[in-house]
Short mmCIF file of C-alpha atoms and ligand atoms in Angstrom, two decimals:
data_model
loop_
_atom_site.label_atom_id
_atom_site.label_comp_id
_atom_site.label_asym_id
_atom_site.label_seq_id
_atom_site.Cartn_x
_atom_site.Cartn_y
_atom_site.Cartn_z
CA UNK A 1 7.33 19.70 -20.14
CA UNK A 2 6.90 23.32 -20.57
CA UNK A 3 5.90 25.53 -17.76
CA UNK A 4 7.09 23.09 -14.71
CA UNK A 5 8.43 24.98 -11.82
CA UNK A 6 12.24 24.85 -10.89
CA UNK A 7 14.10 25.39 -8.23
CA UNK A 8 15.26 28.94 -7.47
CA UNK A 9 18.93 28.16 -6.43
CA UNK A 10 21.55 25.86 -5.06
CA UNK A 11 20.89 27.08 -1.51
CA UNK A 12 17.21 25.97 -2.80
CA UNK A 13 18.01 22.78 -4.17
CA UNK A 14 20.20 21.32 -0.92
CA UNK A 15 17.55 23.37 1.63
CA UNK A 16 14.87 21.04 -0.08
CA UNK A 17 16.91 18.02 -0.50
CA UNK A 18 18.32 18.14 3.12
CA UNK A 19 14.89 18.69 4.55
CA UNK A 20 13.73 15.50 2.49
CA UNK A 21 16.24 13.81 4.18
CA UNK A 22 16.75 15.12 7.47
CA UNK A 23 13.37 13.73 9.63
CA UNK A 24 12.28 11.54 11.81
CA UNK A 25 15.21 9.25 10.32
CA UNK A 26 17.37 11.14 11.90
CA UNK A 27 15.40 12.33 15.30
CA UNK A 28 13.89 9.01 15.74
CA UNK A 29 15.47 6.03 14.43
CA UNK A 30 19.20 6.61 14.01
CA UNK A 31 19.72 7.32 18.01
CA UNK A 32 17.89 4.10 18.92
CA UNK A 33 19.46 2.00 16.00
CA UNK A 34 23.34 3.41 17.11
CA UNK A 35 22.17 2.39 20.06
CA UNK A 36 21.18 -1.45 19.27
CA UNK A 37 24.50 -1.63 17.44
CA UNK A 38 26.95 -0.57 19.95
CA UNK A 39 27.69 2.95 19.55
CA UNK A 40 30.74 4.69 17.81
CA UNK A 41 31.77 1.59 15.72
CA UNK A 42 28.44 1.34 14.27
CA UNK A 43 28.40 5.31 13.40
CA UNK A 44 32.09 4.50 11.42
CA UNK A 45 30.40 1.60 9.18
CA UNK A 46 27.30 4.41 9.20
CA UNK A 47 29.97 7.08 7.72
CA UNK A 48 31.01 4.70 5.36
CA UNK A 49 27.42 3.95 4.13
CA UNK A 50 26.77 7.09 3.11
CA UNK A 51 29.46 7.51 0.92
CA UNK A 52 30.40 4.55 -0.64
CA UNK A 53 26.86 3.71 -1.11
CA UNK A 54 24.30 5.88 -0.65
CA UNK A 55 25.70 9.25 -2.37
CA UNK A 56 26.19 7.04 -5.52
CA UNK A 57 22.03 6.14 -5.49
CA UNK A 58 21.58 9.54 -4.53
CA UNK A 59 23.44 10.60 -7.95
CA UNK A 60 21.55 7.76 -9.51
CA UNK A 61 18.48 9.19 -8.53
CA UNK A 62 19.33 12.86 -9.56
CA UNK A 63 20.60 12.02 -13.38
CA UNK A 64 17.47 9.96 -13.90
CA UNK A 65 15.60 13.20 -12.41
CA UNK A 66 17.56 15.86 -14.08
CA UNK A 67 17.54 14.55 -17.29
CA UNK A 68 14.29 13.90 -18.15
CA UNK A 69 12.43 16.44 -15.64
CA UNK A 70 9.57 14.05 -15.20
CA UNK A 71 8.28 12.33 -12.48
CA UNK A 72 9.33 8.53 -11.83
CA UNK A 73 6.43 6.78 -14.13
CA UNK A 74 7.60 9.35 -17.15
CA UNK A 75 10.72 9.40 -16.41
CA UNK A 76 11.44 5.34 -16.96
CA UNK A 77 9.04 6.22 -20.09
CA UNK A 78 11.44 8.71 -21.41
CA UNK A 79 14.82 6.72 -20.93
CA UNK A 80 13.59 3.28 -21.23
CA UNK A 81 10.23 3.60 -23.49
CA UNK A 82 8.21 0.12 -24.20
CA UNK A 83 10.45 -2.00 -21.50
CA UNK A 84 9.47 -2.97 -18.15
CA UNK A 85 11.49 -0.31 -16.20
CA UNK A 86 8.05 1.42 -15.98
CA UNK A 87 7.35 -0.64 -13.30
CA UNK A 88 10.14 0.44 -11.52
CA UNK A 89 8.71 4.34 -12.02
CA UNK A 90 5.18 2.98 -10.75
CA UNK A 91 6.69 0.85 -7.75
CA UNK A 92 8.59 4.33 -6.68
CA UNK A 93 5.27 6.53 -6.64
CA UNK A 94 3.82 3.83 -4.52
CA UNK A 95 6.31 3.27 -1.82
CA UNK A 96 6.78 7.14 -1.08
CA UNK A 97 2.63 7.11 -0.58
CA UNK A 98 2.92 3.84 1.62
CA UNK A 99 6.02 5.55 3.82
CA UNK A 100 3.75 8.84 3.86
CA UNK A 101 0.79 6.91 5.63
CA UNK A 102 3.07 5.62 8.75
CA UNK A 103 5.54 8.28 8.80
CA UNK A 104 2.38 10.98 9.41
CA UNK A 105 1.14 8.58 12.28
CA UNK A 106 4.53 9.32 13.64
CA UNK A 107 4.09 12.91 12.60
CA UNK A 108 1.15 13.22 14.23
CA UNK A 109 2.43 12.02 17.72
CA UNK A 110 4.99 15.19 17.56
CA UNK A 111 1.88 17.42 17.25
CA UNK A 112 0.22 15.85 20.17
CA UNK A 113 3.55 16.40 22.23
CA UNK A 114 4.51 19.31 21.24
CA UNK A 115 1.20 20.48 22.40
CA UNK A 116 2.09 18.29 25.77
CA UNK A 117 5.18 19.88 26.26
CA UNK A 118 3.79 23.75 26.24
CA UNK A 119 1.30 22.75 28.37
CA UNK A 120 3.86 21.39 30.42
CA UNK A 121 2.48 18.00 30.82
CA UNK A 122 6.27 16.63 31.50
CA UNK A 123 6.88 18.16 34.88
CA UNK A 124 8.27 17.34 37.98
CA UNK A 125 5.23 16.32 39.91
CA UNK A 126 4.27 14.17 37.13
CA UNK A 127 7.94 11.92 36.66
CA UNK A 128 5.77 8.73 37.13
CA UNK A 129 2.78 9.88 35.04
CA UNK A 130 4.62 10.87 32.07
CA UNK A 131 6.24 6.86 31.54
CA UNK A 132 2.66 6.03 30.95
CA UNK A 133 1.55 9.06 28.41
CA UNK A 134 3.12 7.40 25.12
CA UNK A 135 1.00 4.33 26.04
CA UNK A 136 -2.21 6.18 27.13
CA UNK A 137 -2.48 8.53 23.86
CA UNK A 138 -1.49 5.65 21.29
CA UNK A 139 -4.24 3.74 23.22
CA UNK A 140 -6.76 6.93 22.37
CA UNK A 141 -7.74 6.59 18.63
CA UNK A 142 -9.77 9.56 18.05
CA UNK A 143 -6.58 11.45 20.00
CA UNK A 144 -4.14 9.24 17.54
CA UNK A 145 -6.29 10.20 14.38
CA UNK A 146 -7.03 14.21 14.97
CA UNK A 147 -2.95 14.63 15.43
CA UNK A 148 -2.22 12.92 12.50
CA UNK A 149 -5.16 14.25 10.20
CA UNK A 150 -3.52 17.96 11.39
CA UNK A 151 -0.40 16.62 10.21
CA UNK A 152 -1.34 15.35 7.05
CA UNK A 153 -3.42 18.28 6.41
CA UNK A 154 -0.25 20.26 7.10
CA UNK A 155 2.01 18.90 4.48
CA UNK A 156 -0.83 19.00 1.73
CA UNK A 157 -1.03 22.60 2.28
CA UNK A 158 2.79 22.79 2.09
CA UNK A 159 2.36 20.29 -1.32
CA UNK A 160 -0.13 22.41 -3.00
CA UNK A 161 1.04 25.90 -2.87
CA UNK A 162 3.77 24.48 -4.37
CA UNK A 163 7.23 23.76 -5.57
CA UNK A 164 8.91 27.25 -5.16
CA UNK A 165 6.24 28.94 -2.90
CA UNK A 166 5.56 25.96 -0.77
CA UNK A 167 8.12 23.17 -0.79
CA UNK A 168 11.48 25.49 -1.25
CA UNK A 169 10.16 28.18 0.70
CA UNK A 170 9.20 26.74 3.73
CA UNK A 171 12.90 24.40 3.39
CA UNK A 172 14.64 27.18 3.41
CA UNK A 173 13.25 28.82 6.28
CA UNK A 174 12.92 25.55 8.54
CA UNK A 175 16.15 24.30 7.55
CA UNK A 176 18.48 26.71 8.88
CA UNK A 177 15.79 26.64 12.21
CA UNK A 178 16.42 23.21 12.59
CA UNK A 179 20.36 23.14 12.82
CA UNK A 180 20.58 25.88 15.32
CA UNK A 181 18.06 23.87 17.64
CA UNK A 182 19.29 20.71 17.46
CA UNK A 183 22.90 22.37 18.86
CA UNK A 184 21.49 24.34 21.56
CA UNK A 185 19.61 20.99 22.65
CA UNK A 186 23.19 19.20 22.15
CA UNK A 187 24.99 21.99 24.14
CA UNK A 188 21.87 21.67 26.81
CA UNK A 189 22.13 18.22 26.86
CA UNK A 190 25.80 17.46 27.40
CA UNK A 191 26.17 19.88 30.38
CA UNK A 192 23.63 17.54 32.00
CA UNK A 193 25.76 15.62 35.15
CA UNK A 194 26.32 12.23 33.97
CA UNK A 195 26.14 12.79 30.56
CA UNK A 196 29.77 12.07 30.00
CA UNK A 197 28.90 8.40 29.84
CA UNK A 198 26.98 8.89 26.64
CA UNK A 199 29.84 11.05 24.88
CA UNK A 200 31.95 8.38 25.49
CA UNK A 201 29.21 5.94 23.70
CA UNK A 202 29.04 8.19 21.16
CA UNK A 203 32.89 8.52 20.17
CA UNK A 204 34.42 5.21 21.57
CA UNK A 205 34.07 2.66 19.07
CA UNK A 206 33.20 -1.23 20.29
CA UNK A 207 34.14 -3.47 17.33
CA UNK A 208 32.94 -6.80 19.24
CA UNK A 209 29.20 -5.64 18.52
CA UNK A 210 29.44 -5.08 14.82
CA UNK A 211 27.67 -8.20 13.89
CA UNK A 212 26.52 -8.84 10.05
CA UNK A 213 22.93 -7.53 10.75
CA UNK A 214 25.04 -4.03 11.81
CA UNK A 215 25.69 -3.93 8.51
CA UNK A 216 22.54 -3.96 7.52
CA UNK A 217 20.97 -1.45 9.77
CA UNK A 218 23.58 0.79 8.36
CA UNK A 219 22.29 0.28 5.15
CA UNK A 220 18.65 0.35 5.63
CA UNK A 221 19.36 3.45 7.89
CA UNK A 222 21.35 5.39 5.66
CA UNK A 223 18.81 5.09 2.76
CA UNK A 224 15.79 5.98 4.46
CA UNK A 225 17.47 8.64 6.03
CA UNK A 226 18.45 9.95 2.67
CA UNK A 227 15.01 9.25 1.07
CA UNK A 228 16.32 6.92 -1.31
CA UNK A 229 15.16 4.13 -3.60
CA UNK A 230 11.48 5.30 -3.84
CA UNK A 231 11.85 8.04 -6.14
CA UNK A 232 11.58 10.99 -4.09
CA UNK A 233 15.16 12.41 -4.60
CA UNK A 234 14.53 11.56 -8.32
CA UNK A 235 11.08 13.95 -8.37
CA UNK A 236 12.62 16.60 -6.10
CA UNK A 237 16.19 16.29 -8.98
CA UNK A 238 13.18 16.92 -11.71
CA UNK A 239 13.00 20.62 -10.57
CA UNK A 240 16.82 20.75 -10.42
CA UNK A 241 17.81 23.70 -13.01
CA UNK A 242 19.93 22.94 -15.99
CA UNK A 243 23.34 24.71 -14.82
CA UNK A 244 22.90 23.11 -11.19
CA UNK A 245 25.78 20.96 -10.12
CA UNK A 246 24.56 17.58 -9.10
CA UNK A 247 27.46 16.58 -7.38
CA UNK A 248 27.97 19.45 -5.45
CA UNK A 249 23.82 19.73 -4.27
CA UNK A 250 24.16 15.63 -3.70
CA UNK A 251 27.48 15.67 -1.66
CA UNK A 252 25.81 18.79 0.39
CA UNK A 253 22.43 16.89 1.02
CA UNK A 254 24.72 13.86 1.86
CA UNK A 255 26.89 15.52 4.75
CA UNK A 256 23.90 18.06 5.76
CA UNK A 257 22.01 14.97 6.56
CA UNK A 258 25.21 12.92 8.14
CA UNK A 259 25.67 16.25 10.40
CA UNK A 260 21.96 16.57 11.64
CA UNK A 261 22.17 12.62 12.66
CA UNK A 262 25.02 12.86 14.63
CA UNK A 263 24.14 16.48 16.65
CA UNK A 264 20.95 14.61 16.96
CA UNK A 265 22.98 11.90 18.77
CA UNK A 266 24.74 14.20 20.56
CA UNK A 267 21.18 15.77 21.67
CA UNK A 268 19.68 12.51 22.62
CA UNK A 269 22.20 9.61 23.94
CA UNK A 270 24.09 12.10 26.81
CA UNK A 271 20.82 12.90 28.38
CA UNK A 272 19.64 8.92 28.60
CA UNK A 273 22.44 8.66 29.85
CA UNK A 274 22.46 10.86 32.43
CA UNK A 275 18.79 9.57 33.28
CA UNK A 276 20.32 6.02 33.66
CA UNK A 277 18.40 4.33 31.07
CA UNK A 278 19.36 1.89 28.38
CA UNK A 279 20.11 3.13 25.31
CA UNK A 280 18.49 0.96 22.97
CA UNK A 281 15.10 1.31 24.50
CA UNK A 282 13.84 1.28 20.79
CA UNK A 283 11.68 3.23 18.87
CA UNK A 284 10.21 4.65 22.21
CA UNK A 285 13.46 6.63 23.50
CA UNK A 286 11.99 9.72 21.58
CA UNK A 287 8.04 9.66 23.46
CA UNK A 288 8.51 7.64 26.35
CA UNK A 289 12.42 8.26 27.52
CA UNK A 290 12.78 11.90 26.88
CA UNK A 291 9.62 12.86 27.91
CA UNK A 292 10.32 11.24 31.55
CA UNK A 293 13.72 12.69 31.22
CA UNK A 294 12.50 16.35 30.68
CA UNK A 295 10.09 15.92 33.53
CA UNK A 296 13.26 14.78 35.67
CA UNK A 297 15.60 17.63 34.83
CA UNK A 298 12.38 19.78 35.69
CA UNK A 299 13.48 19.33 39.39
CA UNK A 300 16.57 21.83 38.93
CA UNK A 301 14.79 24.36 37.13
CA UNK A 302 11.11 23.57 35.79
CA UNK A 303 11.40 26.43 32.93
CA UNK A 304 14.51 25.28 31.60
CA UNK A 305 13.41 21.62 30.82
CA UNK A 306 10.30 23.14 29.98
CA UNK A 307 11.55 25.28 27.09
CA UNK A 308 13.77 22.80 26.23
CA UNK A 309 11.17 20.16 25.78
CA UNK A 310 9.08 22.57 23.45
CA UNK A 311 12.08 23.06 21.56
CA UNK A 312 12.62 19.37 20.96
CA UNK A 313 9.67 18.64 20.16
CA UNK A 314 9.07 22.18 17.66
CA UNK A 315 12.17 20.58 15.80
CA UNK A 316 10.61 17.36 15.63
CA UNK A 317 7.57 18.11 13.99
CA UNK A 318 9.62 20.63 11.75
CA UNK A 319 11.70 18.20 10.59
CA UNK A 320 9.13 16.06 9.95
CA UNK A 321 7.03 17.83 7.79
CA UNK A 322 9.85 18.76 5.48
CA UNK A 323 10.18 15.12 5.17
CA UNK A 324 6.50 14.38 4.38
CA UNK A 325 6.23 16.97 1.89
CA UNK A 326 8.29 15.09 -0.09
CA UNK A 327 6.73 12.02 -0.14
CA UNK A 328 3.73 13.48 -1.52
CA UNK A 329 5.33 15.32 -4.04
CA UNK A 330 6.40 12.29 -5.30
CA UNK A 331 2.57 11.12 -6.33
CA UNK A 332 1.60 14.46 -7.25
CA UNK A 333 3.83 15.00 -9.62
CA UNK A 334 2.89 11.55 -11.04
CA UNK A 335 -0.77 12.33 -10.80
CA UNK A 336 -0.66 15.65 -12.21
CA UNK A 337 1.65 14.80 -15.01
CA UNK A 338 0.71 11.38 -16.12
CA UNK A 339 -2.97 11.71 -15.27
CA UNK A 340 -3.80 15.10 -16.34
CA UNK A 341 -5.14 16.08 -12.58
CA UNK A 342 -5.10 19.84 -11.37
CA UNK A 343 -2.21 20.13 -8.80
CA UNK A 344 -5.32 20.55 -5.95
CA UNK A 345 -6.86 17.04 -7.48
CA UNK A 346 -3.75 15.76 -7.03
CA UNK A 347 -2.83 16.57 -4.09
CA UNK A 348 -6.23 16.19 -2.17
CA UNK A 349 -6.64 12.28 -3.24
CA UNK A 350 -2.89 11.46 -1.88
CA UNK A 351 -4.27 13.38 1.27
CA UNK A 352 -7.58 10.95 1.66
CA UNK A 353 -5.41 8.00 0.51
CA UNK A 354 -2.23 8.82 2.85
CA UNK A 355 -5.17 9.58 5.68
CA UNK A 356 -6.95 5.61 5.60
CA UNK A 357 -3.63 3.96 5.54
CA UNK A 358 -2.68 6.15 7.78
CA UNK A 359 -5.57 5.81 10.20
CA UNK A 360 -5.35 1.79 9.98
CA UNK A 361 -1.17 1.73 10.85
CA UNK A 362 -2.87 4.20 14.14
CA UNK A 363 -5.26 1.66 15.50
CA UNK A 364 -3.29 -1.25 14.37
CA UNK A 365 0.18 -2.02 15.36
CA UNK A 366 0.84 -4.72 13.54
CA UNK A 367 -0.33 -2.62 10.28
CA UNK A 368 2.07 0.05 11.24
CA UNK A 369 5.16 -2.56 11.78
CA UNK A 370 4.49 -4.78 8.53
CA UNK A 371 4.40 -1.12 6.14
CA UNK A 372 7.55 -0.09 7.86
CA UNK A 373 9.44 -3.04 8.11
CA UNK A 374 8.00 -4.06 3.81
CA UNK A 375 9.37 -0.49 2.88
CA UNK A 376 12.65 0.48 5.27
CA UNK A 377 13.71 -3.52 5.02
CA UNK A 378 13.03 -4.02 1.04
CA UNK A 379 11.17 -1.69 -1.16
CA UNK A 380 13.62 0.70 -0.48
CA UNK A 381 16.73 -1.27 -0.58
CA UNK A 382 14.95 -3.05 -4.09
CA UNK A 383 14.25 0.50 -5.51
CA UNK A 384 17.83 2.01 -4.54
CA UNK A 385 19.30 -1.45 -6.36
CA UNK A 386 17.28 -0.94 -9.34
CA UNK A 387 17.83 2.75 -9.67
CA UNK A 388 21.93 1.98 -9.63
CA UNK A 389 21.73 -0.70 -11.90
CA UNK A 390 19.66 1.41 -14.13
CA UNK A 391 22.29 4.39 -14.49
CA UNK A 392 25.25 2.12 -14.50
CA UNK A 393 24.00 -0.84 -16.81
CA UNK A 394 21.13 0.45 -18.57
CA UNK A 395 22.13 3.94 -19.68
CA UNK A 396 24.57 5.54 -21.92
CA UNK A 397 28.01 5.85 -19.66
CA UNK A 398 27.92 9.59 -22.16
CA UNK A 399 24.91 10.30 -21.29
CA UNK A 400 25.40 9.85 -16.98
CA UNK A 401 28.92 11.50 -17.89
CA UNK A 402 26.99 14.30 -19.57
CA UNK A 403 24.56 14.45 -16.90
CA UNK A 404 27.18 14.62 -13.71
CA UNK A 405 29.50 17.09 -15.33
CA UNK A 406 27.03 19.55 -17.16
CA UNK A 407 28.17 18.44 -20.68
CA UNK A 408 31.97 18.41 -19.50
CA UNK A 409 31.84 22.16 -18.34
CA UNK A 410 32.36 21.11 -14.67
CA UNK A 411 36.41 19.86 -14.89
CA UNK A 412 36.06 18.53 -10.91
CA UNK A 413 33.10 16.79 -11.65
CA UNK A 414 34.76 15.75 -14.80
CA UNK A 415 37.32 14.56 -12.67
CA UNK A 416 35.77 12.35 -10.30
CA UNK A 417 33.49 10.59 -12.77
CA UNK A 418 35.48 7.59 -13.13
CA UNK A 419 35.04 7.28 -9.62
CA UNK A 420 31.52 7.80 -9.11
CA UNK A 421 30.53 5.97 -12.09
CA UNK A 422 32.53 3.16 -10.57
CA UNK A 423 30.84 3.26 -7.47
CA UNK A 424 26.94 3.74 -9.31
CA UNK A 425 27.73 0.62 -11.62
CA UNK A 426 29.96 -1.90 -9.45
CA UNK A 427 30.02 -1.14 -5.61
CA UNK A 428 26.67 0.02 -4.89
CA UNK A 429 24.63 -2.43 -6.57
CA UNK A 430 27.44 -5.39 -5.30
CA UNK A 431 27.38 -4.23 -1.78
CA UNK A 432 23.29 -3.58 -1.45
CA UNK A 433 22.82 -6.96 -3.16
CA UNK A 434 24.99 -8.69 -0.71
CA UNK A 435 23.66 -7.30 2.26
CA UNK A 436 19.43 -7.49 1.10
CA UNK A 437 19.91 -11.51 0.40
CA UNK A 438 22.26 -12.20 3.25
CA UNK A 439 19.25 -10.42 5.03
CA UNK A 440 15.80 -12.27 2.93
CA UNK A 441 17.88 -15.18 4.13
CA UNK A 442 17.62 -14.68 8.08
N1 LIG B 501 14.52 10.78 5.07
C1 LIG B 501 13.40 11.09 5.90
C2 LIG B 501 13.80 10.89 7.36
O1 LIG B 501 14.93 10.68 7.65
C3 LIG B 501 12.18 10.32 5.59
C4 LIG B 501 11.88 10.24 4.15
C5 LIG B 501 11.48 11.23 3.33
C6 LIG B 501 11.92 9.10 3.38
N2 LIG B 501 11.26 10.75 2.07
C7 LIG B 501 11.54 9.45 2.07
C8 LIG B 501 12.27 7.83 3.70
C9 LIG B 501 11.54 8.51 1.11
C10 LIG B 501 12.25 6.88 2.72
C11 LIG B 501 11.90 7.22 1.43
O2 LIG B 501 12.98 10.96 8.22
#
């Protein structure tokens, strides 16, 4: 594959990867799911997730990538020609497309409040106004469908101009952005009176609520969160230079993402608190809770909350986008590779696709809930099995080995091989298969 693009440098490589991972995941879900599973202890078996499990797909993904520099479709053809592991490549360019559809509905609800909050919608004289916004706007389709038709149109700009001028340049810009935000919203947020409660939430573990299905929000969380099992990682490892050290971009993409989670924690769960509302208010807490929250705090200082709502909700939609870029890559590079389609082609009919899912999950709830819950509850945890059974069982231990240690020229890579080799072949695909059919069977 002569000519395709690379990127520039590590910084490059774990600025892209990180902003693939770090999203609404993060922002979104991960405060609300802590919160449904009781806090600290969950975050422990969360920790644990990442590393025993999820950093061993995320290799997974990344020699398949790597190695063949081809998108998911070629690269099953190029490692496993003639077998039925293409339809592995073809399931993984469809569930990033399917994820893209709903996660820009989301995506498009941070445009429509960032624009709230700098027109300060969520002040003080408003406190009993703003609990009914979320519902109002969602109600409003052509409101619903303009935000997330901006949104969409957004990351195809991003897509097409790009994998070093768009993708890894606007990465490593935002990326730095978003980690100095989410801590001044942290620091902001745990000065707030009352907020000591939800430290202690945060950092005191309760064992007693770590039931089975814990287990498996921990897992489901921790690979959507890291964009895993649907390819995307894989595509983004395709641009991954040659003399790049997979271990070292993976284990940075793992912890940059663990970080953002937990400052985003930190950012969220002291200021419910301090508002005196439940923490597992679900997948609302982000546009109903905080909203009503900001418009509280307006009361001791209505430019403080106010710039501190438009700064939640800038890194929102930041994050977002970083995220949805890379779900489209994901078909572009299929469509532009496999197909023979100019990058614009390729780009413009993921758009239109993306746009009429997109636009039926945004008048239809039930839509919306059946994508999410078919891709975060199985085609993700089914792709992320596949991929590690793939590298461990299907491919030359020499030729992962070669992959993970740059021919042997990387001695601490070389080093912890046996280890993460263990992991890709045994644990990972043991562990995720335990948890998916102890959850298909209630
Ligand atoms: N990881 C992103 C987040 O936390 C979302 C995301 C990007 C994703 N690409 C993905 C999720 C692929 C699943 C699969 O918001």
């Amino acid at each position: 594959m002569g000519g395709r693009e690379r990127f520039g440098s590590r910084a490059a490589v774990i600025m892209a990867m990180a902003g693939s991972a770090i999203g609404l995941g993060n922002i979104w879900r991960f405060p609300f799911i802590v919160g449904q599973n009781g806090g600290a202890a969950f975050i422990l078996v969360y920790i644990l997730c990442c590393f025993l499990l999820s950093l061993p797909i995320l290799f997974s993904e990344s020699v398949i990538g790597r190695r063949t520099s081809r998108n998911t479709v070629g690269a099953m053809e190029a490692l496993a020609p003639g077998t039925s592991w293409k339809w592995l490549g073809l399931l993984t360019v469809i569930s990033p497309i399917i994820i893209l559809s709903y996660y820009s509905v989301v995506g498009g609800w941070s445009v429509e409040y960032l624009y709230k909050s700098l027109t300060i919608q969520f002040h003080p004289d408003n406190v009993e106004a703003v609990t009914g916004m979320f519902g109002l706007f969602t109600a409003s389709g052509f409101k619903v469908i303009a935000c997330l038709l901006l949104f969409l149109g957004i990351t195809a700009g991003i897509v097409f101009a790009g994998v070093k001028k768009g993708i890894e340049r606007f990465s490593k810009i935002t990326i730095p952005v978003l980690f100095v935000l989410i801590v001044v919203i942290a620091v902001y947020s745990m000065t707030l009176p009352g907020a000591g409660e939800g430290l202690k939430y945060l950092v005191h573990p309760d064992f007693s609520k770590l039931t089975p299905d814990a287990f498996a929000a921990a897992l489901g969380q921790s690979f959507f969160s890291l964009s895993l099992g649907v390819g995307t990682m894989l595509t983004y490892s395709s641009y991954v230079r040659k003399d790049e050290n997979l271990v070292a971009s993976g284990a940075g993409t793992a912890v940059s993402d663990l970080l953002f989670a937990i400052l985003a924690g930190f950012a969220i769960m002291p200021a419910v608190f301090a508002s005196g509302i439940a923490p597992s208010a679900g997948p609302g807490l982000v546009f109903e809770t905080l909203p009503y929250i900001f418009a509280k705090m307006g009361t001791g200082g209505v430019v403080i909350s106010a710039v501190v709502a438009i700064l939640f909700f800038i890194t929102i939609l930041v994050a977002a986008l970083t995220s949805s870029i890379s779900m489209m890559e994901v078909g572009v590079a299929y469509l532009s590779e496999e197909r023979g389609l100019s990058r614009a082609a390729a780009t413009a009919g993921i758009f239109l696709f993306a746009l009429v899912v997109g636009i039926m999950c945004a008048l239809k709830g039930s839509v919306f809930d059946f994508l999410d819950k078919l891709c975060s509850n199985f085609l993700l945890t089914l792709g992320a099995l596949l991929f590690s059974l793939f590298v461990g069982w299907k491919m030359e231990k020499e030729d992962v080995k070669d992959e993970l240690t740059n021919g042997g020229t990387l001695h601490t890579n070389a080093k912890l091989f046996p280890i993460i080799y263990f992991l890709i072949k045994y644990v990972a695909p043991v562990s995720i298969a335990v948890i998916f059919i102890s959850g298909l069977l209630g």
